[in-house]
PDB file of C-alpha atoms in Angstrom:
ATOM      1  CA  UNK X   1      15.754  -2.650 -24.184  1.00  0.00           C
ATOM      2  CA  UNK X   2      18.895   0.037 -24.524  1.00  0.00           C
ATOM      3  CA  UNK X   3      22.182  -0.451 -21.899  1.00  0.00           C
ATOM      4  CA  UNK X   4      21.023   2.988 -20.712  1.00  0.00           C
ATOM      5  CA  UNK X   5      17.492   2.395 -20.031  1.00  0.00           C
ATOM      6  CA  UNK X   6      18.210  -0.485 -18.216  1.00  0.00           C
ATOM      7  CA  UNK X   7      20.430   1.344 -16.079  1.00  0.00           C
ATOM      8  CA  UNK X   8      17.980   3.875 -15.321  1.00  0.00           C
ATOM      9  CA  UNK X   9      15.165   1.479 -14.447  1.00  0.00           C
ATOM     10  CA  UNK X  10      17.852  -0.130 -12.562  1.00  0.00           C
ATOM     11  CA  UNK X  11      18.839   2.594 -10.151  1.00  0.00           C
ATOM     12  CA  UNK X  12      15.360   3.132  -9.382  1.00  0.00           C
ATOM     13  CA  UNK X  13      15.069  -0.444  -8.205  1.00  0.00           C
ATOM     14  CA  UNK X  14      17.590   0.058  -6.128  1.00  0.00           C
ATOM     15  CA  UNK X  15      16.535   3.449  -4.820  1.00  0.00           C
ATOM     16  CA  UNK X  16      12.664   1.763  -4.155  1.00  0.00           C
ATOM     17  CA  UNK X  17      14.317  -1.331  -1.973  1.00  0.00           C
ATOM     18  CA  UNK X  18      15.685   1.041   0.748  1.00  0.00           C
ATOM     19  CA  UNK X  19      12.002   0.659   2.268  1.00  0.00           C
ATOM     20  CA  UNK X  20      12.213  -1.397   4.828  1.00  0.00           C
ATOM     21  CA  UNK X  21      12.216  -5.264   3.953  1.00  0.00           C
ATOM     22  CA  UNK X  22       8.617  -5.296   6.783  1.00  0.00           C
ATOM     23  CA  UNK X  23       6.554  -2.261   5.020  1.00  0.00           C
ATOM     24  CA  UNK X  24       4.692  -3.365   2.510  1.00  0.00           C
ATOM     25  CA  UNK X  25       4.084   0.009  -0.476  1.00  0.00           C
ATOM     26  CA  UNK X  26       0.095   0.535  -0.585  1.00  0.00           C
ATOM     27  CA  UNK X  27      -1.222   1.818  -3.869  1.00  0.00           C
ATOM     28  CA  UNK X  28       0.157   5.759  -5.137  1.00  0.00           C
ATOM     29  CA  UNK X  29      -2.638   8.244  -4.817  1.00  0.00           C
ATOM     30  CA  UNK X  30      -0.867  10.973  -6.959  1.00  0.00           C
ATOM     31  CA  UNK X  31      -4.217  13.045  -7.299  1.00  0.00           C
ATOM     32  CA  UNK X  32      -1.930  15.777  -4.395  1.00  0.00           C
ATOM     33  CA  UNK X  33       1.315  13.823  -4.633  1.00  0.00           C
ATOM     34  CA  UNK X  34       2.890  16.642  -6.368  1.00  0.00           C
ATOM     35  CA  UNK X  35       3.784  20.447  -5.092  1.00  0.00           C
ATOM     36  CA  UNK X  36       3.825  22.682  -8.212  1.00  0.00           C
ATOM     37  CA  UNK X  37       2.708  19.659 -10.614  1.00  0.00           C
ATOM     38  CA  UNK X  38      -0.626  17.968 -11.067  1.00  0.00           C
ATOM     39  CA  UNK X  39      -1.243  13.531 -11.004  1.00  0.00           C
ATOM     40  CA  UNK X  40      -3.748  12.243 -13.380  1.00  0.00           C
ATOM     41  CA  UNK X  41      -5.590  10.693  -9.785  1.00  0.00           C
ATOM     42  CA  UNK X  42      -8.813  12.747  -9.689  1.00  0.00           C
ATOM     43  CA  UNK X  43     -10.352  11.551  -6.362  1.00  0.00           C
ATOM     44  CA  UNK X  44     -13.009   8.576  -6.228  1.00  0.00           C
ATOM     45  CA  UNK X  45     -17.195   9.071  -6.154  1.00  0.00           C
ATOM     46  CA  UNK X  46     -18.362  10.699  -4.162  1.00  0.00           C
ATOM     47  CA  UNK X  47     -15.268  11.340  -1.999  1.00  0.00           C
ATOM     48  CA  UNK X  48     -14.975  15.519  -0.811  1.00  0.00           C
ATOM     49  CA  UNK X  49     -12.036  17.183   0.344  1.00  0.00           C
ATOM     50  CA  UNK X  50     -10.312  21.123   2.290  1.00  0.00           C
ATOM     51  CA  UNK X  51      -7.204  22.195   1.364  1.00  0.00           C
ATOM     52  CA  UNK X  52      -4.991  24.394   2.098  1.00  0.00           C
ATOM     53  CA  UNK X  53      -1.880  25.624  -0.149  1.00  0.00           C
ATOM     54  CA  UNK X  54       0.750  28.463   0.260  1.00  0.00           C
ATOM     55  CA  UNK X  55       3.094  29.049  -2.005  1.00  0.00           C
ATOM     56  CA  UNK X  56       6.059  31.412  -1.502  1.00  0.00           C
ATOM     57  CA  UNK X  57       7.638  33.573  -4.409  1.00  0.00           C
ATOM     58  CA  UNK X  58      11.752  34.909  -3.560  1.00  0.00           C
ATOM     59  CA  UNK X  59      14.202  37.220  -4.008  1.00  0.00           C
ATOM     60  CA  UNK X  60      14.389  39.070  -7.343  1.00  0.00           C
ATOM     61  CA  UNK X  61      17.401  40.757  -8.943  1.00  0.00           C
ATOM     62  CA  UNK X  62      18.377  43.168  -6.506  1.00  0.00           C
ATOM     63  CA  UNK X  63      15.936  44.416  -3.496  1.00  0.00           C
ATOM     64  CA  UNK X  64      14.045  42.594  -1.365  1.00  0.00           C
ATOM     65  CA  UNK X  65      10.616  39.990  -2.921  1.00  0.00           C
ATOM     66  CA  UNK X  66       7.811  38.079  -0.965  1.00  0.00           C
ATOM     67  CA  UNK X  67       5.151  37.499  -1.504  1.00  0.00           C
ATOM     68  CA  UNK X  68       3.149  34.895  -0.070  1.00  0.00           C
ATOM     69  CA  UNK X  69       0.248  33.461  -1.417  1.00  0.00           C
ATOM     70  CA  UNK X  70      -2.736  31.364   1.141  1.00  0.00           C
ATOM     71  CA  UNK X  71      -5.305  29.393  -0.714  1.00  0.00           C
ATOM     72  CA  UNK X  72      -8.145  27.778   0.194  1.00  0.00           C
ATOM     73  CA  UNK X  73      -9.553  24.894  -1.885  1.00  0.00           C
ATOM     74  CA  UNK X  74     -12.340  22.866  -1.820  1.00  0.00           C
ATOM     75  CA  UNK X  75     -12.700  19.515  -3.798  1.00  0.00           C
ATOM     76  CA  UNK X  76     -15.143  17.292  -4.528  1.00  0.00           C
ATOM     77  CA  UNK X  77     -15.571  14.203  -6.731  1.00  0.00           C
ATOM     78  CA  UNK X  78     -19.617  14.297  -8.293  1.00  0.00           C
ATOM     79  CA  UNK X  79     -18.890  12.175 -11.478  1.00  0.00           C
ATOM     80  CA  UNK X  80     -16.739   9.237 -12.144  1.00  0.00           C
ATOM     81  CA  UNK X  81     -13.621  10.541 -13.358  1.00  0.00           C
ATOM     82  CA  UNK X  82     -14.574  14.810 -12.974  1.00  0.00           C
ATOM     83  CA  UNK X  83     -13.408  16.198 -10.426  1.00  0.00           C
ATOM     84  CA  UNK X  84     -14.039  20.102  -9.410  1.00  0.00           C
ATOM     85  CA  UNK X  85     -12.204  22.577  -7.221  1.00  0.00           C
ATOM     86  CA  UNK X  86     -12.917  25.585  -5.790  1.00  0.00           C
ATOM     87  CA  UNK X  87     -10.975  28.359  -3.743  1.00  0.00           C
ATOM     88  CA  UNK X  88     -10.035  31.616  -2.081  1.00  0.00           C
ATOM     89  CA  UNK X  89      -6.808  32.870  -1.226  1.00  0.00           C
ATOM     90  CA  UNK X  90      -5.551  36.125   0.485  1.00  0.00           C
ATOM     91  CA  UNK X  91      -1.781  37.106   0.027  1.00  0.00           C
ATOM     92  CA  UNK X  92       0.641  39.078   0.854  1.00  0.00           C
ATOM     93  CA  UNK X  93       3.568  41.056  -0.764  1.00  0.00           C
ATOM     94  CA  UNK X  94       7.055  42.503   1.017  1.00  0.00           C
ATOM     95  CA  UNK X  95       8.755  44.085  -2.087  1.00  0.00           C
ATOM     96  CA  UNK X  96      11.496  47.163  -1.558  1.00  0.00           C
ATOM     97  CA  UNK X  97      14.135  48.185  -3.631  1.00  0.00           C
ATOM     98  CA  UNK X  98      12.954  46.240  -6.924  1.00  0.00           C
ATOM     99  CA  UNK X  99      13.874  47.685 -10.095  1.00  0.00           C
ATOM    100  CA  UNK X 100      11.103  48.045 -12.028  1.00  0.00           C
ATOM    101  CA  UNK X 101       8.353  47.556  -8.886  1.00  0.00           C
ATOM    102  CA  UNK X 102       6.746  50.015  -6.352  1.00  0.00           C
ATOM    103  CA  UNK X 103       7.969  49.372  -2.822  1.00  0.00           C
ATOM    104  CA  UNK X 104       4.644  48.517  -0.613  1.00  0.00           C
ATOM    105  CA  UNK X 105       3.726  45.806   1.862  1.00  0.00           C
ATOM    106  CA  UNK X 106       0.690  44.337   2.356  1.00  0.00           C
ATOM    107  CA  UNK X 107      -1.745  42.323   3.145  1.00  0.00           C
ATOM    108  CA  UNK X 108      -4.887  41.709   1.071  1.00  0.00           C
ATOM    109  CA  UNK X 109      -7.780  38.939  -0.325  1.00  0.00           C
ATOM    110  CA  UNK X 110      -6.395  38.381  -4.080  1.00  0.00           C
ATOM    111  CA  UNK X 111      -9.214  36.338  -6.136  1.00  0.00           C
ATOM    112  CA  UNK X 112     -10.974  33.462  -6.356  1.00  0.00           C
ATOM    113  CA  UNK X 113     -10.684  30.023  -8.468  1.00  0.00           C
ATOM    114  CA  UNK X 114     -11.820  27.139 -10.204  1.00  0.00           C
ATOM    115  CA  UNK X 115     -10.625  24.066 -11.200  1.00  0.00           C
ATOM    116  CA  UNK X 116     -11.808  21.113 -13.149  1.00  0.00           C
ATOM    117  CA  UNK X 117     -10.180  18.228 -13.839  1.00  0.00           C
ATOM    118  CA  UNK X 118     -11.621  14.762 -16.292  1.00  0.00           C
ATOM    119  CA  UNK X 119      -8.887  11.564 -16.412  1.00  0.00           C
ATOM    120  CA  UNK X 120      -9.209  10.434 -19.638  1.00  0.00           C
ATOM    121  CA  UNK X 121      -6.904   7.842 -18.593  1.00  0.00           C
ATOM    122  CA  UNK X 122      -6.432   5.396 -15.636  1.00  0.00           C
ATOM    123  CA  UNK X 123      -2.782   4.174 -15.251  1.00  0.00           C
ATOM    124  CA  UNK X 124      -3.749   1.200 -13.561  1.00  0.00           C
ATOM    125  CA  UNK X 125      -5.016  -0.227 -16.424  1.00  0.00           C
ATOM    126  CA  UNK X 126      -3.955   1.332 -19.368  1.00  0.00           C
ATOM    127  CA  UNK X 127      -1.014   1.871 -20.544  1.00  0.00           C
ATOM    128  CA  UNK X 128      -0.067   5.293 -18.629  1.00  0.00           C
ATOM    129  CA  UNK X 129      -3.303   8.208 -17.414  1.00  0.00           C
ATOM    130  CA  UNK X 130      -3.989  10.397 -18.998  1.00  0.00           C
ATOM    131  CA  UNK X 131      -6.481  13.812 -16.882  1.00  0.00           C
ATOM    132  CA  UNK X 132      -7.148  17.275 -18.802  1.00  0.00           C
ATOM    133  CA  UNK X 133      -6.827  20.350 -16.366  1.00  0.00           C
ATOM    134  CA  UNK X 134      -8.810  23.553 -17.065  1.00  0.00           C
ATOM    135  CA  UNK X 135      -7.951  26.048 -13.693  1.00  0.00           C
ATOM    136  CA  UNK X 136      -9.231  29.667 -13.733  1.00  0.00           C
ATOM    137  CA  UNK X 137      -8.463  32.702 -11.986  1.00  0.00           C
ATOM    138  CA  UNK X 138     -10.038  35.710 -11.339  1.00  0.00           C
ATOM    139  CA  UNK X 139      -7.789  38.415  -9.140  1.00  0.00           C
ATOM    140  CA  UNK X 140      -7.847  41.885  -7.618  1.00  0.00           C
ATOM    141  CA  UNK X 141      -4.160  42.575  -7.278  1.00  0.00           C
ATOM    142  CA  UNK X 142      -1.450  41.350 -10.268  1.00  0.00           C
ATOM    143  CA  UNK X 143       0.601  38.679  -9.705  1.00  0.00           C
ATOM    144  CA  UNK X 144       3.902  40.170 -10.250  1.00  0.00           C
ATOM    145  CA  UNK X 145       3.901  43.444  -8.333  1.00  0.00           C
ATOM    146  CA  UNK X 146       1.260  43.343  -6.233  1.00  0.00           C
ATOM    147  CA  UNK X 147      -0.441  46.675  -7.461  1.00  0.00           C
ATOM    148  CA  UNK X 148      -4.313  47.063  -7.717  1.00  0.00           C
ATOM    149  CA  UNK X 149      -5.784  45.684 -10.884  1.00  0.00           C
ATOM    150  CA  UNK X 150      -8.434  43.059 -12.798  1.00  0.00           C
ATOM    151  CA  UNK X 151      -6.585  40.381 -13.778  1.00  0.00           C
ATOM    152  CA  UNK X 152      -7.591  36.462 -15.171  1.00  0.00           C
ATOM    153  CA  UNK X 153      -6.026  33.606 -16.075  1.00  0.00           C
ATOM    154  CA  UNK X 154      -6.897  30.488 -18.157  1.00  0.00           C
ATOM    155  CA  UNK X 155      -4.359  27.459 -17.497  1.00  0.00           C
ATOM    156  CA  UNK X 156      -4.705  24.198 -19.605  1.00  0.00           C
ATOM    157  CA  UNK X 157      -2.312  21.747 -18.496  1.00  0.00           C
ATOM    158  CA  UNK X 158      -2.443  17.540 -20.298  1.00  0.00           C
ATOM    159  CA  UNK X 159      -0.863  15.450 -17.390  1.00  0.00           C
ATOM    160  CA  UNK X 160       0.270  12.245 -18.083  1.00  0.00           C
ATOM    161  CA  UNK X 161       1.537   9.464 -16.249  1.00  0.00           C
ATOM    162  CA  UNK X 162       2.827   5.876 -15.182  1.00  0.00           C
ATOM    163  CA  UNK X 163       4.153   3.522 -13.034  1.00  0.00           C
ATOM    164  CA  UNK X 164       7.623   3.051 -13.181  1.00  0.00           C
ATOM    165  CA  UNK X 165       7.779   0.207 -10.606  1.00  0.00           C
ATOM    166  CA  UNK X 166       4.383  -1.002  -9.771  1.00  0.00           C
ATOM    167  CA  UNK X 167       3.537   0.642  -6.075  1.00  0.00           C
ATOM    168  CA  UNK X 168       6.991   2.245  -5.657  1.00  0.00           C
ATOM    169  CA  UNK X 169       7.839   4.800  -8.360  1.00  0.00           C
ATOM    170  CA  UNK X 170       5.927   6.481 -10.149  1.00  0.00           C
ATOM    171  CA  UNK X 171       6.799  10.001 -12.454  1.00  0.00           C
ATOM    172  CA  UNK X 172       5.096  12.375 -13.442  1.00  0.00           C
ATOM    173  CA  UNK X 173       5.041  14.540 -16.967  1.00  0.00           C
ATOM    174  CA  UNK X 174       2.795  17.851 -17.648  1.00  0.00           C
ATOM    175  CA  UNK X 175       2.596  20.202 -21.046  1.00  0.00           C
ATOM    176  CA  UNK X 176       0.903  23.534 -19.777  1.00  0.00           C
ATOM    177  CA  UNK X 177      -0.313  27.066 -21.185  1.00  0.00           C
ATOM    178  CA  UNK X 178      -1.326  29.815 -19.503  1.00  0.00           C
ATOM    179  CA  UNK X 179      -3.268  33.191 -21.429  1.00  0.00           C
ATOM    180  CA  UNK X 180      -3.625  36.252 -19.229  1.00  0.00           C
ATOM    181  CA  UNK X 181      -5.256  39.619 -19.225  1.00  0.00           C
ATOM    182  CA  UNK X 182      -4.015  42.357 -16.654  1.00  0.00           C
ATOM    183  CA  UNK X 183      -5.658  46.033 -16.436  1.00  0.00           C
ATOM    184  CA  UNK X 184      -3.894  47.622 -14.387  1.00  0.00           C
ATOM    185  CA  UNK X 185      -5.806  50.985 -12.689  1.00  0.00           C
ATOM    186  CA  UNK X 186      -5.193  54.016 -14.489  1.00  0.00           C
ATOM    187  CA  UNK X 187      -4.085  52.645 -17.872  1.00  0.00           C
ATOM    188  CA  UNK X 188      -6.934  52.336 -20.040  1.00  0.00           C
ATOM    189  CA  UNK X 189      -5.287  48.995 -22.171  1.00  0.00           C
ATOM    190  CA  UNK X 190      -5.289  45.362 -20.232  1.00  0.00           C
ATOM    191  CA  UNK X 191      -1.829  44.018 -20.376  1.00  0.00           C
ATOM    192  CA  UNK X 192      -1.607  40.539 -22.531  1.00  0.00           C
ATOM    193  CA  UNK X 193       0.739  38.261 -21.789  1.00  0.00           C
ATOM    194  CA  UNK X 194       1.115  33.961 -22.154  1.00  0.00           C
ATOM    195  CA  UNK X 195       3.210  31.335 -20.536  1.00  0.00           C
ATOM    196  CA  UNK X 196       3.697  28.164 -21.970  1.00  0.00           C
ATOM    197  CA  UNK X 197       6.639  25.463 -20.231  1.00  0.00           C
ATOM    198  CA  UNK X 198       5.753  21.076 -19.660  1.00  0.00           C
ATOM    199  CA  UNK X 199       7.830  19.900 -16.236  1.00  0.00           C
ATOM    200  CA  UNK X 200       8.412  16.685 -14.950  1.00  0.00           C
ATOM    201  CA  UNK X 201       9.184  13.791 -11.934  1.00  0.00           C
ATOM    202  CA  UNK X 202       9.606  10.693 -10.040  1.00  0.00           C
ATOM    203  CA  UNK X 203       8.285  10.239  -6.711  1.00  0.00           C
ATOM    204  CA  UNK X 204       9.747   7.154  -4.752  1.00  0.00           C
ATOM    205  CA  UNK X 205       7.814   5.447  -2.105  1.00  0.00           C
ATOM    206  CA  UNK X 206      10.240   5.054   1.017  1.00  0.00           C
ATOM    207  CA  UNK X 207       7.495   2.973   3.551  1.00  0.00           C
ATOM    208  CA  UNK X 208       3.672   3.080   3.276  1.00  0.00           C
ATOM    209  CA  UNK X 209       2.332   7.004   2.830  1.00  0.00           C
ATOM    210  CA  UNK X 210       5.930   8.387   2.171  1.00  0.00           C
ATOM    211  CA  UNK X 211       7.267   9.655  -0.385  1.00  0.00           C
ATOM    212  CA  UNK X 212      10.404  11.361  -2.417  1.00  0.00           C
ATOM    213  CA  UNK X 213      10.964  12.663  -5.129  1.00  0.00           C
ATOM    214  CA  UNK X 214      11.196  16.701  -7.308  1.00  0.00           C
ATOM    215  CA  UNK X 215       9.925  17.721 -10.000  1.00  0.00           C
ATOM    216  CA  UNK X 216      11.621  20.551 -13.307  1.00  0.00           C
ATOM    217  CA  UNK X 217       9.383  22.537 -14.524  1.00  0.00           C
ATOM    218  CA  UNK X 218      10.905  25.518 -17.367  1.00  0.00           C
ATOM    219  CA  UNK X 219       8.630  27.807 -18.581  1.00  0.00           C
ATOM    220  CA  UNK X 220       8.422  30.413 -21.440  1.00  0.00           C
ATOM    221  CA  UNK X 221       7.064  34.170 -21.587  1.00  0.00           C
ATOM    222  CA  UNK X 222       5.861  34.920 -23.831  1.00  0.00           C
ATOM    223  CA  UNK X 223       3.748  38.955 -24.299  1.00  0.00           C
ATOM    224  CA  UNK X 224       0.596  38.510 -25.750  1.00  0.00           C
ATOM    225  CA  UNK X 225      -1.814  36.178 -24.736  1.00  0.00           C
ATOM    226  CA  UNK X 226      -0.655  33.375 -28.150  1.00  0.00           C
ATOM    227  CA  UNK X 227       2.726  32.818 -27.884  1.00  0.00           C
ATOM    228  CA  UNK X 228       3.124  36.412 -29.402  1.00  0.00           C
ATOM    229  CA  UNK X 229       6.554  37.845 -28.159  1.00  0.00           C
ATOM    230  CA  UNK X 230       9.236  35.796 -26.648  1.00  0.00           C
ATOM    231  CA  UNK X 231       9.491  37.640 -23.312  1.00  0.00           C
ATOM    232  CA  UNK X 232      12.668  34.880 -20.746  1.00  0.00           C
ATOM    233  CA  UNK X 233      12.345  31.238 -19.851  1.00  0.00           C
ATOM    234  CA  UNK X 234      13.411  30.034 -17.006  1.00  0.00           C
ATOM    235  CA  UNK X 235      14.419  26.496 -15.565  1.00  0.00           C
ATOM    236  CA  UNK X 236      13.476  25.559 -12.031  1.00  0.00           C
ATOM    237  CA  UNK X 237      14.366  22.124 -10.438  1.00  0.00           C
ATOM    238  CA  UNK X 238      14.109  21.537  -6.864  1.00  0.00           C
ATOM    239  CA  UNK X 239      13.115  18.350  -3.943  1.00  0.00           C
ATOM    240  CA  UNK X 240       9.416  16.957  -3.225  1.00  0.00           C
ATOM    241  CA  UNK X 241       8.084  15.214   0.079  1.00  0.00           C
ATOM    242  CA  UNK X 242       4.823  13.264   1.082  1.00  0.00           C
ATOM    243  CA  UNK X 243       3.122  12.593   4.159  1.00  0.00           C
ATOM    244  CA  UNK X 244      -0.097  10.670   4.055  1.00  0.00           C
ATOM    245  CA  UNK X 245      -0.763  12.136   8.174  1.00  0.00           C
ATOM    246  CA  UNK X 246      -3.556   9.647   9.184  1.00  0.00           C
ATOM    247  CA  UNK X 247      -6.205   7.723   6.775  1.00  0.00           C
ATOM    248  CA  UNK X 248      -8.112  11.533   5.509  1.00  0.00           C
ATOM    249  CA  UNK X 249      -5.023  14.493   6.754  1.00  0.00           C
ATOM    250  CA  UNK X 250      -1.926  14.478   4.058  1.00  0.00           C
ATOM    251  CA  UNK X 251       1.310  16.589   3.728  1.00  0.00           C
ATOM    252  CA  UNK X 252       2.722  18.077   0.841  1.00  0.00           C
ATOM    253  CA  UNK X 253       5.753  19.722   0.777  1.00  0.00           C
ATOM    254  CA  UNK X 254       8.274  21.581  -2.371  1.00  0.00           C
ATOM    255  CA  UNK X 255      11.106  24.196  -2.185  1.00  0.00           C
ATOM    256  CA  UNK X 256      11.998  25.037  -6.237  1.00  0.00           C
ATOM    257  CA  UNK X 257      14.636  27.486  -7.176  1.00  0.00           C
ATOM    258  CA  UNK X 258      15.887  28.889 -10.606  1.00  0.00           C
ATOM    259  CA  UNK X 259      18.330  26.602 -11.509  1.00  0.00           C
ATOM    260  CA  UNK X 260      18.964  28.502 -15.266  1.00  0.00           C
ATOM    261  CA  UNK X 261      17.009  31.867 -17.250  1.00  0.00           C
ATOM    262  CA  UNK X 262      18.131  34.766 -19.150  1.00  0.00           C
ATOM    263  CA  UNK X 263      15.381  37.092 -20.257  1.00  0.00           C
ATOM    264  CA  UNK X 264      15.083  38.643 -23.791  1.00  0.00           C
ATOM    265  CA  UNK X 265      18.478  40.792 -24.541  1.00  0.00           C
ATOM    266  CA  UNK X 266      19.903  39.638 -21.329  1.00  0.00           C
ATOM    267  CA  UNK X 267      22.557  37.796 -21.059  1.00  0.00           C
ATOM    268  CA  UNK X 268      21.830  37.008 -17.161  1.00  0.00           C
ATOM    269  CA  UNK X 269      22.170  33.457 -16.051  1.00  0.00           C
ATOM    270  CA  UNK X 270      18.747  33.483 -14.279  1.00  0.00           C
ATOM    271  CA  UNK X 271      15.743  35.550 -15.787  1.00  0.00           C
ATOM    272  CA  UNK X 272      14.378  37.034 -12.669  1.00  0.00           C
ATOM    273  CA  UNK X 273      12.520  40.521 -14.471  1.00  0.00           C
ATOM    274  CA  UNK X 274       9.587  37.273 -15.136  1.00  0.00           C
ATOM    275  CA  UNK X 275      10.508  35.152 -12.313  1.00  0.00           C
ATOM    276  CA  UNK X 276      11.850  34.550  -9.422  1.00  0.00           C
ATOM    277  CA  UNK X 277      15.200  32.903  -7.358  1.00  0.00           C
ATOM    278  CA  UNK X 278      13.595  30.994  -5.113  1.00  0.00           C
ATOM    279  CA  UNK X 279       9.251  28.884  -4.677  1.00  0.00           C
ATOM    280  CA  UNK X 280       8.105  26.960  -2.614  1.00  0.00           C
ATOM    281  CA  UNK X 281       5.310  25.295  -1.739  1.00  0.00           C
ATOM    282  CA  UNK X 282       3.031  24.057   1.380  1.00  0.00           C
ATOM    283  CA  UNK X 283      -0.486  21.945   0.902  1.00  0.00           C
ATOM    284  CA  UNK X 284      -2.198  20.577   4.031  1.00  0.00           C
ATOM    285  CA  UNK X 285      -5.384  18.597   3.057  1.00  0.00           C
ATOM    286  CA  UNK X 286      -8.169  16.170   4.407  1.00  0.00           C
ATOM    287  CA  UNK X 287     -10.587  14.716   3.583  1.00  0.00           C
ATOM    288  CA  UNK X 288     -14.400  15.016   5.062  1.00  0.00           C
TER     289      UNK X 288
END
């Protein structure tokens, strides 16, 4: 093991000792551990859950920009290692003085989603966990502008996960690709675009059922559904916290500001054309 790897592992071990000495570390379930990423756990056979997910996106290069989506989701595991999730969402847009966007202040039904996940490898019995997720969405409001439209997207995510310190520290890595089509009313053709990127996270269990850490996500935006013409890129980095409120309920909170980015053809240090300055998410769920 190299000196750098040894130093990193030692630092993680030291961080994990911040938990009270009398506390016994519980087995970490990563199904809902992260704010913006996904873990490789998918729940136990027969498990049923309900959750609400509130996502806020704030600030553009100028003016005022607030977009908040509230999604209600029902999850169940009908077959071992396979999870199904269906959802429906409402959105609120408050846009004023943003270049290239119409001013609007509206609350409306956003759309529906279907998320399918299959776990190929369990990190507890294999060298690492491996899960593939496919989430399809149909919306009647454009995600960026809030304008009425017909929007269809499918996000494909490959999640890899490994315990760095058993029952104390877990690390995850995601690769994702999302093509989408948006048909604005009054236009003859639908606009095609796609997003690809990677994300990484580390979470530390400080006491049973309470974990903190961070997520880093890198996005590349393209015109065209097959990554045709590069439009911009952005890097989001921020903290994440997870609380197991009770045996059946949980809470996840994450905040992720854009720390670097650049739209095509611009020397700007942030890409506020294709992305927002801040993103935040609150997830509450319970088993039933």
